[in-house]
Amino acid sequence: MNARIARGELNYPGIGYTSEGRSPEGFDRSLARARLGEGFETYRRVADGILRWQIQRRSGLRVRTETEAVEQGSRIVSGFGVGPFRVKAPCEVVWVRHPVPGNTAQSAGFGYGTLPGHPVRGEEAFEVSIDAAGAVTFTITAFSRRSNWFYAAGGAAARAAQRHITSRYLGRAHQLASGATRSR
């Protein structure tokens, strides 16, 4: 049996709420959405990238995962920063939605929740959908609050970092939709 890459248990209420677009009381909620294009080829390309950690890997984060593809219960530790000033963000996948066969309106993606050591407590979800008309949309849904006084004291900087990472995620979803290879 492999050793876990992150220790501890999920540390927030409302586990799985992002799959329903809900958030627990007392948590900040965020929603970011981007239209990526049209058609099932685009939808499936983005879904495959999301379910293979490509949104995180292509966003400039250092990423360690327990599994090559997203699975319920798998853990990921992403990190951002420079040199020794790096913040690690351990999470565990709490729900997964896979594409279904056929060309019908649907969605695919996953949500992961925070583990001890993450700068916030909460959940974030990455989902691509295709509607009956063939429009493909990428959505990031999250709820969070700072995990301790240290991160709470850096509120403005923390919010700026979250906005920056979210914009990187949206950009990488566009990259996946276009079929572009990895960027530098």
PDB file of N, CA and C in Angstrom, residues 63-142:
ATOM      1  N   VAL A  63       2.663  20.189  -8.466  1.00  0.00           N
ATOM      2  CA  VAL A  63       1.584  19.248  -8.173  1.00  0.00           C
ATOM      3  C   VAL A  63       2.141  17.859  -7.907  1.00  0.00           C
ATOM      4  N   ARG A  64       1.728  17.287  -6.760  1.00  0.00           N
ATOM      5  CA  ARG A  64       1.985  15.878  -6.472  1.00  0.00           C
ATOM      6  C   ARG A  64       0.632  15.220  -6.265  1.00  0.00           C
ATOM      7  N   THR A  65       0.417  14.086  -6.902  1.00  0.00           N
ATOM      8  CA  THR A  65      -0.855  13.378  -6.762  1.00  0.00           C
ATOM      9  C   THR A  65      -0.600  11.910  -6.439  1.00  0.00           C
ATOM     10  N   GLU A  66      -1.604  11.287  -5.862  1.00  0.00           N
ATOM     11  CA  GLU A  66      -1.531   9.855  -5.584  1.00  0.00           C
ATOM     12  C   GLU A  66      -1.937   9.036  -6.798  1.00  0.00           C
ATOM     13  N   THR A  67      -2.700   9.644  -7.693  1.00  0.00           N
ATOM     14  CA  THR A  67      -3.224   8.927  -8.850  1.00  0.00           C
ATOM     15  C   THR A  67      -3.025   9.758 -10.112  1.00  0.00           C
ATOM     16  N   GLU A  68      -2.835   9.094 -11.224  1.00  0.00           N
ATOM     17  CA  GLU A  68      -2.650   9.795 -12.498  1.00  0.00           C
ATOM     18  C   GLU A  68      -3.945  10.459 -12.960  1.00  0.00           C
ATOM     19  N   ALA A  69      -5.053   9.814 -12.656  1.00  0.00           N
ATOM     20  CA  ALA A  69      -6.363  10.373 -12.976  1.00  0.00           C
ATOM     21  C   ALA A  69      -7.111  10.643 -11.671  1.00  0.00           C
ATOM     22  N   VAL A  70      -8.021  11.594 -11.712  1.00  0.00           N
ATOM     23  CA  VAL A  70      -8.811  11.952 -10.534  1.00  0.00           C
ATOM     24  C   VAL A  70      -9.693  10.773 -10.143  1.00  0.00           C
ATOM     25  N   GLU A  71      -9.655  10.430  -8.868  1.00  0.00           N
ATOM     26  CA  GLU A  71     -10.495   9.367  -8.317  1.00  0.00           C
ATOM     27  C   GLU A  71     -11.044   9.832  -6.976  1.00  0.00           C
ATOM     28  N   GLN A  72     -12.232   9.390  -6.641  1.00  0.00           N
ATOM     29  CA  GLN A  72     -12.806   9.677  -5.322  1.00  0.00           C
ATOM     30  C   GLN A  72     -11.810   9.227  -4.255  1.00  0.00           C
ATOM     31  N   GLY A  73     -11.486  10.110  -3.317  1.00  0.00           N
ATOM     32  CA  GLY A  73     -10.587   9.779  -2.218  1.00  0.00           C
ATOM     33  C   GLY A  73      -9.113  10.005  -2.508  1.00  0.00           C
ATOM     34  N   SER A  74      -8.746  10.248  -3.771  1.00  0.00           N
ATOM     35  CA  SER A  74      -7.326  10.494  -4.050  1.00  0.00           C
ATOM     36  C   SER A  74      -6.929  11.864  -3.530  1.00  0.00           C
ATOM     37  N   ARG A  75      -5.643  11.985  -3.240  1.00  0.00           N
ATOM     38  CA  ARG A  75      -5.132  13.227  -2.659  1.00  0.00           C
ATOM     39  C   ARG A  75      -4.140  13.900  -3.599  1.00  0.00           C
ATOM     40  N   ILE A  76      -4.098  15.227  -3.474  1.00  0.00           N
ATOM     41  CA  ILE A  76      -3.210  16.063  -4.261  1.00  0.00           C
ATOM     42  C   ILE A  76      -2.618  17.102  -3.309  1.00  0.00           C
ATOM     43  N   VAL A  77      -1.348  17.409  -3.520  1.00  0.00           N
ATOM     44  CA  VAL A  77      -0.718  18.521  -2.818  1.00  0.00           C
ATOM     45  C   VAL A  77      -0.181  19.449  -3.894  1.00  0.00           C
ATOM     46  N   SER A  78      -0.748  20.629  -3.967  1.00  0.00           N
ATOM     47  CA  SER A  78      -0.253  21.628  -4.907  1.00  0.00           C
ATOM     48  C   SER A  78       0.488  22.689  -4.117  1.00  0.00           C
ATOM     49  N   GLY A  79       1.400  23.348  -4.781  1.00  0.00           N
ATOM     50  CA  GLY A  79       2.172  24.365  -4.096  1.00  0.00           C
ATOM     51  C   GLY A  79       2.419  25.550  -5.000  1.00  0.00           C
ATOM     52  N   PHE A  80       2.466  26.721  -4.390  1.00  0.00           N
ATOM     53  CA  PHE A  80       2.784  27.925  -5.144  1.00  0.00           C
ATOM     54  C   PHE A  80       3.684  28.805  -4.291  1.00  0.00           C
ATOM     55  N   GLY A  81       4.442  29.623  -4.955  1.00  0.00           N
ATOM     56  CA  GLY A  81       5.388  30.493  -4.274  1.00  0.00           C
ATOM     57  C   GLY A  81       6.727  30.422  -4.960  1.00  0.00           C
ATOM     58  N   VAL A  82       7.745  30.964  -4.289  1.00  0.00           N
ATOM     59  CA  VAL A  82       9.084  31.016  -4.853  1.00  0.00           C
ATOM     60  C   VAL A  82      10.072  30.450  -3.843  1.00  0.00           C
ATOM     61  N   GLY A  83      10.922  29.541  -4.321  1.00  0.00           N
ATOM     62  CA  GLY A  83      11.968  28.990  -3.473  1.00  0.00           C
ATOM     63  C   GLY A  83      11.435  28.455  -2.166  1.00  0.00           C
ATOM     64  N   PRO A  84      12.065  28.889  -1.042  1.00  0.00           N
ATOM     65  CA  PRO A  84      11.636  28.379   0.254  1.00  0.00           C
ATOM     66  C   PRO A  84      10.297  28.987   0.716  1.00  0.00           C
ATOM     67  N   PHE A  85       9.827  30.016   0.014  1.00  0.00           N
ATOM     68  CA  PHE A  85       8.563  30.670   0.363  1.00  0.00           C
ATOM     69  C   PHE A  85       7.434  30.057  -0.448  1.00  0.00           C
ATOM     70  N   ARG A  86       7.159  28.816  -0.171  1.00  0.00           N
ATOM     71  CA  ARG A  86       6.171  28.061  -0.923  1.00  0.00           C
ATOM     72  C   ARG A  86       5.064  27.618   0.017  1.00  0.00           C
ATOM     73  N   VAL A  87       3.826  27.834  -0.398  1.00  0.00           N
ATOM     74  CA  VAL A  87       2.661  27.407   0.375  1.00  0.00           C
ATOM     75  C   VAL A  87       2.159  26.102  -0.227  1.00  0.00           C
ATOM     76  N   LYS A  88       2.000  25.094   0.613  1.00  0.00           N
ATOM     77  CA  LYS A  88       1.460  23.808   0.163  1.00  0.00           C
ATOM     78  C   LYS A  88      -0.017  23.758   0.476  1.00  0.00           C
ATOM     79  N   ALA A  89      -0.761  23.160  -0.449  1.00  0.00           N
ATOM     80  CA  ALA A  89      -2.216  23.103  -0.316  1.00  0.00           C
ATOM     81  C   ALA A  89      -2.695  21.664  -0.509  1.00  0.00           C
ATOM     82  N   PRO A  90      -2.744  20.855   0.563  1.00  0.00           N
ATOM     83  CA  PRO A  90      -3.197  19.470   0.445  1.00  0.00           C
ATOM     84  C   PRO A  90      -4.728  19.368   0.387  1.00  0.00           C
ATOM     85  N   CYS A  91      -5.210  18.514  -0.518  1.00  0.00           N
ATOM     86  CA  CYS A  91      -6.654  18.317  -0.708  1.00  0.00           C
ATOM     87  C   CYS A  91      -6.954  16.844  -0.978  1.00  0.00           C
ATOM     88  N   GLU A  92      -8.220  16.498  -0.807  1.00  0.00           N
ATOM     89  CA  GLU A  92      -8.715  15.155  -1.107  1.00  0.00           C
ATOM     90  C   GLU A  92      -9.955  15.275  -1.985  1.00  0.00           C
ATOM     91  N   VAL A  93     -10.029  14.445  -3.014  1.00  0.00           N
ATOM     92  CA  VAL A  93     -11.183  14.450  -3.922  1.00  0.00           C
ATOM     93  C   VAL A  93     -12.397  13.904  -3.184  1.00  0.00           C
ATOM     94  N   VAL A  94     -13.491  14.696  -3.190  1.00  0.00           N
ATOM     95  CA  VAL A  94     -14.705  14.293  -2.461  1.00  0.00           C
ATOM     96  C   VAL A  94     -15.843  13.870  -3.385  1.00  0.00           C
ATOM     97  N   TRP A  95     -15.774  14.234  -4.655  1.00  0.00           N
ATOM     98  CA  TRP A  95     -16.749  13.750  -5.636  1.00  0.00           C
ATOM     99  C   TRP A  95     -16.149  13.832  -7.035  1.00  0.00           C
ATOM    100  N   VAL A  96     -16.615  12.934  -7.905  1.00  0.00           N
ATOM    101  CA  VAL A  96     -16.168  12.894  -9.299  1.00  0.00           C
ATOM    102  C   VAL A  96     -17.381  12.641 -10.177  1.00  0.00           C
ATOM    103  N   ARG A  97     -17.441  13.336 -11.277  1.00  0.00           N
ATOM    104  CA  ARG A  97     -18.495  13.121 -12.277  1.00  0.00           C
ATOM    105  C   ARG A  97     -17.799  12.901 -13.624  1.00  0.00           C
ATOM    106  N   HIS A  98     -18.012  11.728 -14.217  1.00  0.00           N
ATOM    107  CA  HIS A  98     -17.393  11.379 -15.499  1.00  0.00           C
ATOM    108  C   HIS A  98     -18.343  11.673 -16.661  1.00  0.00           C
ATOM    109  N   PRO A  99     -17.788  11.907 -17.854  1.00  0.00           N
ATOM    110  CA  PRO A  99     -18.660  12.066 -19.032  1.00  0.00           C
ATOM    111  C   PRO A  99     -19.456  10.782 -19.256  1.00  0.00           C
ATOM    112  N   VAL A 100     -20.639  10.931 -19.810  1.00  0.00           N
ATOM    113  CA  VAL A 100     -21.460   9.766 -20.133  1.00  0.00           C
ATOM    114  C   VAL A 100     -21.457   9.568 -21.642  1.00  0.00           C
ATOM    115  N   PRO A 101     -21.665   8.337 -22.095  1.00  0.00           N
ATOM    116  CA  PRO A 101     -21.690   8.098 -23.536  1.00  0.00           C
ATOM    117  C   PRO A 101     -22.840   8.859 -24.207  1.00  0.00           C
ATOM    118  N   GLY A 102     -22.645   9.156 -25.455  1.00  0.00           N
ATOM    119  CA  GLY A 102     -23.686   9.817 -26.224  1.00  0.00           C
ATOM    120  C   GLY A 102     -23.522  11.320 -26.229  1.00  0.00           C
ATOM    121  N   ASN A 103     -24.270  11.932 -27.114  1.00  0.00           N
ATOM    122  CA  ASN A 103     -24.197  13.379 -27.291  1.00  0.00           C
ATOM    123  C   ASN A 103     -25.416  14.055 -26.684  1.00  0.00           C
ATOM    124  N   THR A 104     -25.470  14.016 -25.355  1.00  0.00           N
ATOM    125  CA  THR A 104     -26.565  14.659 -24.630  1.00  0.00           C
ATOM    126  C   THR A 104     -25.988  15.705 -23.673  1.00  0.00           C
ATOM    127  N   ALA A 105     -26.799  16.634 -23.261  1.00  0.00           N
ATOM    128  CA  ALA A 105     -26.359  17.631 -22.293  1.00  0.00           C
ATOM    129  C   ALA A 105     -25.854  16.907 -21.044  1.00  0.00           C
ATOM    130  N   GLN A 106     -24.702  17.348 -20.520  1.00  0.00           N
ATOM    131  CA  GLN A 106     -24.091  16.673 -19.389  1.00  0.00           C
ATOM    132  C   GLN A 106     -22.968  17.525 -18.813  1.00  0.00           C
ATOM    133  N   SER A 107     -22.393  17.031 -17.714  1.00  0.00           N
ATOM    134  CA  SER A 107     -21.234  17.688 -17.139  1.00  0.00           C
ATOM    135  C   SER A 107     -20.272  16.651 -16.584  1.00  0.00           C
ATOM    136  N   ALA A 108     -19.007  17.071 -16.432  1.00  0.00           N
ATOM    137  CA  ALA A 108     -17.966  16.202 -15.889  1.00  0.00           C
ATOM    138  C   ALA A 108     -17.012  17.064 -15.078  1.00  0.00           C
ATOM    139  N   GLY A 109     -16.442  16.483 -14.051  1.00  0.00           N
ATOM    140  CA  GLY A 109     -15.477  17.208 -13.243  1.00  0.00           C
ATOM    141  C   GLY A 109     -15.346  16.593 -11.872  1.00  0.00           C
ATOM    142  N   PHE A 110     -14.809  17.380 -10.943  1.00  0.00           N
ATOM    143  CA  PHE A 110     -14.616  16.879  -9.592  1.00  0.00           C
ATOM    144  C   PHE A 110     -14.544  18.036  -8.608  1.00  0.00           C
ATOM    145  N   GLY A 111     -14.692  17.671  -7.341  1.00  0.00           N
ATOM    146  CA  GLY A 111     -14.512  18.619  -6.255  1.00  0.00           C
ATOM    147  C   GLY A 111     -13.531  18.039  -5.269  1.00  0.00           C
ATOM    148  N   TYR A 112     -12.683  18.903  -4.724  1.00  0.00           N
ATOM    149  CA  TYR A 112     -11.802  18.442  -3.669  1.00  0.00           C
ATOM    150  C   TYR A 112     -11.883  19.366  -2.476  1.00  0.00           C
ATOM    151  N   GLY A 113     -11.615  18.755  -1.310  1.00  0.00           N
ATOM    152  CA  GLY A 113     -11.707  19.482  -0.066  1.00  0.00           C
ATOM    153  C   GLY A 113     -10.359  19.572   0.613  1.00  0.00           C
ATOM    154  N   THR A 114     -10.258  20.533   1.522  1.00  0.00           N
ATOM    155  CA  THR A 114      -8.990  20.815   2.175  1.00  0.00           C
ATOM    156  C   THR A 114      -8.669  19.828   3.282  1.00  0.00           C
ATOM    157  N   LEU A 115      -7.365  19.647   3.463  1.00  0.00           N
ATOM    158  CA  LEU A 115      -6.812  18.827   4.528  1.00  0.00           C
ATOM    159  C   LEU A 115      -5.963  19.723   5.431  1.00  0.00           C
ATOM    160  N   PRO A 116      -5.604  19.267   6.624  1.00  0.00           N
ATOM    161  CA  PRO A 116      -4.751  20.074   7.493  1.00  0.00           C
ATOM    162  C   PRO A 116      -3.482  20.527   6.763  1.00  0.00           C
ATOM    163  N   GLY A 117      -3.123  21.796   6.975  1.00  0.00           N
ATOM    164  CA  GLY A 117      -1.959  22.379   6.310  1.00  0.00           C
ATOM    165  C   GLY A 117      -2.315  23.290   5.158  1.00  0.00           C
ATOM    166  N   HIS A 118      -3.548  23.194   4.660  1.00  0.00           N
ATOM    167  CA  HIS A 118      -4.014  24.070   3.581  1.00  0.00           C
ATOM    168  C   HIS A 118      -4.273  25.456   4.168  1.00  0.00           C
ATOM    169  N   PRO A 119      -3.994  26.542   3.396  1.00  0.00           N
ATOM    170  CA  PRO A 119      -4.222  27.889   3.935  1.00  0.00           C
ATOM    171  C   PRO A 119      -5.693  28.237   4.198  1.00  0.00           C
ATOM    172  N   VAL A 120      -6.606  27.505   3.588  1.00  0.00           N
ATOM    173  CA  VAL A 120      -8.029  27.727   3.847  1.00  0.00           C
ATOM    174  C   VAL A 120      -8.680  26.407   4.221  1.00  0.00           C
ATOM    175  N   ARG A 121      -9.919  26.499   4.679  1.00  0.00           N
ATOM    176  CA  ARG A 121     -10.757  25.319   4.908  1.00  0.00           C
ATOM    177  C   ARG A 121     -11.922  25.455   3.945  1.00  0.00           C
ATOM    178  N   GLY A 122     -12.208  24.399   3.219  1.00  0.00           N
ATOM    179  CA  GLY A 122     -13.329  24.455   2.303  1.00  0.00           C
ATOM    180  C   GLY A 122     -13.166  23.499   1.137  1.00  0.00           C
ATOM    181  N   GLU A 123     -13.847  23.845   0.054  1.00  0.00           N
ATOM    182  CA  GLU A 123     -13.937  22.944  -1.088  1.00  0.00           C
ATOM    183  C   GLU A 123     -13.895  23.740  -2.381  1.00  0.00           C
ATOM    184  N   GLU A 124     -13.361  23.120  -3.425  1.00  0.00           N
ATOM    185  CA  GLU A 124     -13.311  23.741  -4.746  1.00  0.00           C
ATOM    186  C   GLU A 124     -13.653  22.683  -5.779  1.00  0.00           C
ATOM    187  N   ALA A 125     -14.422  23.077  -6.786  1.00  0.00           N
ATOM    188  CA  ALA A 125     -14.846  22.143  -7.828  1.00  0.00           C
ATOM    189  C   ALA A 125     -14.518  22.706  -9.201  1.00  0.00           C
ATOM    190  N   PHE A 126     -14.168  21.804 -10.110  1.00  0.00           N
ATOM    191  CA  PHE A 126     -13.837  22.124 -11.488  1.00  0.00           C
ATOM    192  C   PHE A 126     -14.746  21.292 -12.374  1.00  0.00           C
ATOM    193  N   GLU A 127     -15.582  21.949 -13.172  1.00  0.00           N
ATOM    194  CA  GLU A 127     -16.579  21.217 -13.937  1.00  0.00           C
ATOM    195  C   GLU A 127     -16.751  21.826 -15.322  1.00  0.00           C
ATOM    196  N   VAL A 128     -16.828  20.951 -16.318  1.00  0.00           N
ATOM    197  CA  VAL A 128     -17.138  21.380 -17.674  1.00  0.00           C
ATOM    198  C   VAL A 128     -18.511  20.825 -18.020  1.00  0.00           C
ATOM    199  N   SER A 129     -19.307  21.624 -18.726  1.00  0.00           N
ATOM    200  CA  SER A 129     -20.646  21.166 -19.110  1.00  0.00           C
ATOM    201  C   SER A 129     -20.883  21.492 -20.572  1.00  0.00           C
ATOM    202  N   ILE A 130     -21.797  20.736 -21.144  1.00  0.00           N
ATOM    203  CA  ILE A 130     -22.263  21.005 -22.500  1.00  0.00           C
ATOM    204  C   ILE A 130     -23.779  21.011 -22.449  1.00  0.00           C
ATOM    205  N   ASP A 131     -24.381  22.035 -23.026  1.00  0.00           N
ATOM    206  CA  ASP A 131     -25.841  22.124 -22.992  1.00  0.00           C
ATOM    207  C   ASP A 131     -26.441  21.510 -24.260  1.00  0.00           C
ATOM    208  N   ALA A 132     -27.757  21.505 -24.343  1.00  0.00           N
ATOM    209  CA  ALA A 132     -28.457  20.877 -25.471  1.00  0.00           C
ATOM    210  C   ALA A 132     -28.106  21.518 -26.810  1.00  0.00           C
ATOM    211  N   ALA A 133     -27.711  22.794 -26.795  1.00  0.00           N
ATOM    212  CA  ALA A 133     -27.328  23.490 -28.028  1.00  0.00           C
ATOM    213  C   ALA A 133     -25.858  23.272 -28.384  1.00  0.00           C
ATOM    214  N   GLY A 134     -25.089  22.600 -27.509  1.00  0.00           N
ATOM    215  CA  GLY A 134     -23.686  22.310 -27.786  1.00  0.00           C
ATOM    216  C   GLY A 134     -22.695  23.306 -27.212  1.00  0.00           C
ATOM    217  N   ALA A 135     -23.159  24.273 -26.423  1.00  0.00           N
ATOM    218  CA  ALA A 135     -22.252  25.247 -25.816  1.00  0.00           C
ATOM    219  C   ALA A 135     -21.494  24.600 -24.659  1.00  0.00           C
ATOM    220  N   VAL A 136     -20.178  24.797 -24.630  1.00  0.00           N
ATOM    221  CA  VAL A 136     -19.311  24.215 -23.612  1.00  0.00           C
ATOM    222  C   VAL A 136     -18.889  25.313 -22.630  1.00  0.00           C
ATOM    223  N   THR A 137     -19.093  25.048 -21.344  1.00  0.00           N
ATOM    224  CA  THR A 137     -18.793  26.019 -20.293  1.00  0.00           C
ATOM    225  C   THR A 137     -17.968  25.358 -19.201  1.00  0.00           C
ATOM    226  N   PHE A 138     -16.983  26.085 -18.700  1.00  0.00           N
ATOM    227  CA  PHE A 138     -16.150  25.643 -17.587  1.00  0.00           C
ATOM    228  C   PHE A 138     -16.535  26.459 -16.364  1.00  0.00           C
ATOM    229  N   THR A 139     -16.727  25.783 -15.234  1.00  0.00           N
ATOM    230  CA  THR A 139     -17.136  26.456 -14.002  1.00  0.00           C
ATOM    231  C   THR A 139     -16.256  26.015 -12.848  1.00  0.00           C
ATOM    232  N   ILE A 140     -15.831  27.003 -12.071  1.00  0.00           N
ATOM    233  CA  ILE A 140     -15.116  26.744 -10.820  1.00  0.00           C
ATOM    234  C   ILE A 140     -16.021  27.254  -9.700  1.00  0.00           C
ATOM    235  N   THR A 141     -16.378  26.370  -8.783  1.00  0.00           N
ATOM    236  CA  THR A 141     -17.203  26.717  -7.640  1.00  0.00           C
ATOM    237  C   THR A 141     -16.386  26.434  -6.380  1.00  0.00           C
ATOM    238  N   ALA A 142     -16.412  27.361  -5.437  1.00  0.00           N
ATOM    239  CA  ALA A 142     -15.647  27.143  -4.213  1.00  0.00           C
ATOM    240  C   ALA A 142     -16.344  27.793  -3.025  1.00  0.00           C
TER     241      ALA A 142
END
